[in-house]
PDB file of C-alpha atoms in Angstrom:
ATOM      1  CA  GLN A  87     -73.844 -71.006  18.803  1.00 82.00           C
ATOM      2  CA  VAL A  88     -74.781 -67.744  20.341  1.00 92.00           C
ATOM      3  CA  GLN A  89     -76.115 -64.805  18.351  1.00 95.00           C
ATOM      4  CA  LEU A  90     -75.288 -61.252  19.366  1.00 97.00           C
ATOM      5  CA  VAL A  91     -76.970 -57.896  18.867  1.00 98.00           C
ATOM      6  CA  GLU A  92     -75.429 -54.573  20.018  1.00 98.00           C
ATOM      7  CA  SER A  93     -77.197 -51.419  20.814  1.00 98.00           C
ATOM      8  CA  GLY A  94     -76.666 -47.986  22.566  1.00 98.00           C
ATOM      9  CA  GLY A  95     -74.336 -46.339  20.186  1.00 97.00           C
ATOM     10  CA  GLY A  96     -74.718 -42.828  19.124  1.00 98.00           C
ATOM     11  CA  LEU A  97     -73.247 -39.297  18.948  1.00 98.00           C
ATOM     12  CA  VAL A  98     -71.841 -37.807  22.144  1.00 98.00           C
ATOM     13  CA  GLN A  99     -69.695 -34.793  23.015  1.00 98.00           C
ATOM     14  CA  ALA A 100     -66.198 -35.366  24.287  1.00 98.00           C
ATOM     15  CA  GLY A 101     -66.201 -35.983  28.016  1.00 98.00           C
ATOM     16  CA  GLY A 102     -69.607 -37.562  27.811  1.00 98.00           C
ATOM     17  CA  SER A 103     -70.794 -41.108  28.482  1.00 98.00           C
ATOM     18  CA  LEU A 104     -72.512 -43.932  26.695  1.00 98.00           C
ATOM     19  CA  ARG A 105     -73.580 -47.365  27.787  1.00 98.00           C
ATOM     20  CA  LEU A 106     -73.534 -50.099  25.109  1.00 98.00           C
ATOM     21  CA  SER A 107     -75.483 -53.273  25.421  1.00 98.00           C
ATOM     22  CA  CYS A 108     -75.066 -56.632  23.804  1.00 98.00           C
ATOM     23  CA  ALA A 109     -78.093 -59.065  23.833  1.00 98.00           C
ATOM     24  CA  ALA A 110     -77.382 -62.711  23.274  1.00 96.00           C
ATOM     25  CA  SER A 111     -79.496 -65.549  22.223  1.00 94.00           C
ATOM     26  CA  GLY A 112     -78.878 -69.131  22.953  1.00 83.00           C
ATOM     27  CA  ARG A 113     -79.003 -71.329  26.012  1.00 79.00           C
ATOM     28  CA  THR A 114     -75.334 -71.404  26.760  1.00 88.00           C
ATOM     29  CA  PHE A 115     -74.634 -67.622  27.119  1.00 90.00           C
ATOM     30  CA  SER A 116     -73.408 -68.022  30.764  1.00 90.00           C
ATOM     31  CA  SER A 117     -70.620 -70.370  29.536  1.00 92.00           C
ATOM     32  CA  TYR A 118     -69.152 -67.754  27.168  1.00 95.00           C
ATOM     33  CA  HIS A 119     -66.407 -65.366  27.818  1.00 96.00           C
ATOM     34  CA  MET A 120     -67.514 -61.979  26.319  1.00 97.00           C
ATOM     35  CA  GLY A 121     -65.464 -59.213  24.732  1.00 97.00           C
ATOM     36  CA  TRP A 122     -65.892 -55.756  23.150  1.00 98.00           C
ATOM     37  CA  PHE A 123     -63.814 -54.689  20.177  1.00 98.00           C
ATOM     38  CA  ARG A 124     -63.876 -51.568  18.087  1.00 98.00           C
ATOM     39  CA  GLN A 125     -62.874 -50.567  14.534  1.00 98.00           C
ATOM     40  CA  ALA A 126     -62.261 -47.069  13.353  1.00 97.00           C
ATOM     41  CA  PRO A 127     -62.304 -46.235   9.570  1.00 93.00           C
ATOM     42  CA  GLY A 128     -59.063 -47.361   7.964  1.00 95.00           C
ATOM     43  CA  LYS A 129     -57.836 -49.152  11.015  1.00 96.00           C
ATOM     44  CA  GLU A 130     -57.737 -52.702  12.223  1.00 96.00           C
ATOM     45  CA  ARG A 131     -60.229 -54.091  14.764  1.00 96.00           C
ATOM     46  CA  GLU A 132     -58.836 -53.584  18.235  1.00 97.00           C
ATOM     47  CA  PHE A 133     -59.518 -55.100  21.599  1.00 97.00           C
ATOM     48  CA  VAL A 134     -61.361 -52.921  24.222  1.00 98.00           C
ATOM     49  CA  ALA A 135     -62.452 -55.179  27.153  1.00 98.00           C
ATOM     50  CA  ALA A 136     -63.346 -58.708  28.135  1.00 97.00           C
ATOM     51  CA  ILE A 137     -65.179 -60.354  30.910  1.00 97.00           C
ATOM     52  CA  SER A 138     -65.167 -64.002  32.007  1.00 96.00           C
ATOM     53  CA  TRP A 139     -68.098 -66.308  31.780  1.00 95.00           C
ATOM     54  CA  SER A 140     -68.792 -65.839  35.485  1.00 94.00           C
ATOM     55  CA  GLY A 141     -68.161 -62.078  35.577  1.00 94.00           C
ATOM     56  CA  ASP A 142     -65.470 -62.471  38.149  1.00 96.00           C
ATOM     57  CA  SER A 143     -62.602 -61.461  35.941  1.00 96.00           C
ATOM     58  CA  THR A 144     -62.162 -58.662  33.509  1.00 97.00           C
ATOM     59  CA  TYR A 145     -59.344 -56.970  31.489  1.00 96.00           C
ATOM     60  CA  TYR A 146     -58.992 -53.910  29.441  1.00 97.00           C
ATOM     61  CA  ALA A 147     -56.914 -52.209  26.744  1.00 97.00           C
ATOM     62  CA  ASP A 148     -54.684 -49.578  28.238  1.00 97.00           C
ATOM     63  CA  SER A 149     -56.336 -46.867  26.160  1.00 97.00           C
ATOM     64  CA  VAL A 150     -59.635 -47.386  27.912  1.00 98.00           C
ATOM     65  CA  LYS A 151     -58.561 -48.518  31.366  1.00 98.00           C
ATOM     66  CA  GLY A 152     -60.112 -46.323  34.123  1.00 97.00           C
ATOM     67  CA  ARG A 153     -62.723 -44.971  31.704  1.00 98.00           C
ATOM     68  CA  PHE A 154     -64.688 -48.020  30.480  1.00 98.00           C
ATOM     69  CA  THR A 155     -66.257 -50.704  32.510  1.00 98.00           C
ATOM     70  CA  ILE A 156     -67.442 -54.070  31.198  1.00 98.00           C
ATOM     71  CA  SER A 157     -70.115 -56.010  33.118  1.00 98.00           C
ATOM     72  CA  ARG A 158     -72.608 -58.811  32.329  1.00 98.00           C
ATOM     73  CA  ASP A 159     -75.978 -60.093  33.546  1.00 97.00           C
ATOM     74  CA  ASN A 160     -76.283 -63.828  32.812  1.00 95.00           C
ATOM     75  CA  ALA A 161     -79.884 -63.967  33.710  1.00 94.00           C
ATOM     76  CA  LYS A 162     -80.735 -61.382  31.124  1.00 96.00           C
ATOM     77  CA  LYS A 163     -78.103 -62.834  28.671  1.00 96.00           C
ATOM     78  CA  LYS A 164     -76.603 -59.289  28.285  1.00 97.00           C
ATOM     79  CA  VAL A 165     -73.176 -57.775  28.430  1.00 98.00           C
ATOM     80  CA  TYR A 166     -72.576 -54.020  28.884  1.00 98.00           C
ATOM     81  CA  LEU A 167     -69.850 -51.526  28.214  1.00 98.00           C
ATOM     82  CA  GLN A 168     -70.099 -48.302  30.248  1.00 98.00           C
ATOM     83  CA  MET A 169     -67.942 -45.673  28.536  1.00 98.00           C
ATOM     84  CA  ASN A 170     -67.144 -42.511  30.467  1.00 98.00           C
ATOM     85  CA  SER A 171     -64.887 -39.559  29.733  1.00 98.00           C
ATOM     86  CA  LEU A 172     -65.195 -40.273  26.065  1.00 98.00           C
ATOM     87  CA  LYS A 173     -62.599 -38.870  23.673  1.00 98.00           C
ATOM     88  CA  PRO A 174     -62.765 -38.303  19.882  1.00 97.00           C
ATOM     89  CA  GLU A 175     -60.298 -41.042  19.418  1.00 97.00           C
ATOM     90  CA  ASP A 176     -62.962 -43.473  20.864  1.00 98.00           C
ATOM     91  CA  THR A 177     -64.932 -43.001  17.751  1.00 98.00           C
ATOM     92  CA  ALA A 178     -65.502 -46.379  16.060  1.00 98.00           C
ATOM     93  CA  VAL A 179     -67.817 -49.215  15.369  1.00 98.00           C
ATOM     94  CA  TYR A 180     -68.088 -51.218  18.521  1.00 98.00           C
ATOM     95  CA  TYR A 181     -68.560 -54.994  18.352  1.00 98.00           C
ATOM     96  CA  CYS A 182     -69.635 -57.534  20.937  1.00 98.00           C
ATOM     97  CA  ALA A 183     -67.860 -60.973  20.768  1.00 97.00           C
ATOM     98  CA  ALA A 184     -68.310 -64.307  22.410  1.00 96.00           C
ATOM     99  CA  ASP A 185     -66.288 -67.428  22.878  1.00 94.00           C
ATOM    100  CA  PRO A 186     -66.364 -70.344  25.287  1.00 92.00           C
ATOM    101  CA  HIS A 187     -62.552 -70.766  25.361  1.00 92.00           C
ATOM    102  CA  VAL A 188     -60.811 -67.557  24.284  1.00 89.00           C
ATOM    103  CA  TRP A 189     -59.534 -65.706  27.304  1.00 90.00           C
ATOM    104  CA  GLY A 190     -56.613 -63.436  28.214  1.00 87.00           C
ATOM    105  CA  THR A 191     -55.908 -62.284  24.713  1.00 89.00           C
ATOM    106  CA  ALA A 192     -56.436 -58.995  22.758  1.00 90.00           C
ATOM    107  CA  LYS A 193     -56.599 -60.889  19.511  1.00 90.00           C
ATOM    108  CA  PRO A 194     -59.998 -60.954  17.696  1.00 90.00           C
ATOM    109  CA  ASP A 195     -60.143 -64.765  17.913  1.00 93.00           C
ATOM    110  CA  PHE A 196     -63.631 -64.925  19.462  1.00 94.00           C
ATOM    111  CA  ARG A 197     -66.052 -67.242  17.699  1.00 93.00           C
ATOM    112  CA  ALA A 198     -69.227 -65.211  17.520  1.00 95.00           C
ATOM    113  CA  TRP A 199     -69.702 -61.534  16.699  1.00 97.00           C
ATOM    114  CA  GLY A 200     -72.447 -58.996  16.545  1.00 97.00           C
ATOM    115  CA  GLN A 201     -73.107 -56.604  13.648  1.00 97.00           C
ATOM    116  CA  GLY A 202     -71.651 -53.588  15.500  1.00 98.00           C
ATOM    117  CA  THR A 203     -72.937 -50.223  16.790  1.00 98.00           C
ATOM    118  CA  GLN A 204     -71.497 -46.898  15.814  1.00 98.00           C
ATOM    119  CA  VAL A 205     -70.045 -44.572  18.533  1.00 98.00           C
ATOM    120  CA  THR A 206     -69.140 -41.080  17.453  1.00 98.00           C
ATOM    121  CA  VAL A 207     -67.451 -38.669  19.923  1.00 98.00           C
ATOM    122  CA  ALA A 208     -67.498 -35.010  18.763  1.00 98.00           C
ATOM    123  CA  SER A 209     -64.744 -32.722  19.925  1.00 94.00           C
TER     124      SER A 209
END
């Protein structure tokens, strides 16, 4: 089982950028597909982006396509979410997730989750 810890959240003005990081522990990180989800107050957790175990494939929610980029460094056991052109509606707690099998879905079916990091975008 992999353990996940997110960092990099904070307060940013609309139009600004943030880079979230997710550090993983466990020997099998490179065999896990990784995802980012977010949850705003009073709303359900929603999919943001995912990256395959090799890093060769990615997919994004339409709401962030062209603004957010997911990447990973298997040697460092980290996955990143670069967020540009941030909007107030991007405000949420962002969660990192991992699963060795879940791929190609926006459902929060990933096996392992981090504790989340708050992102607040001020207008």
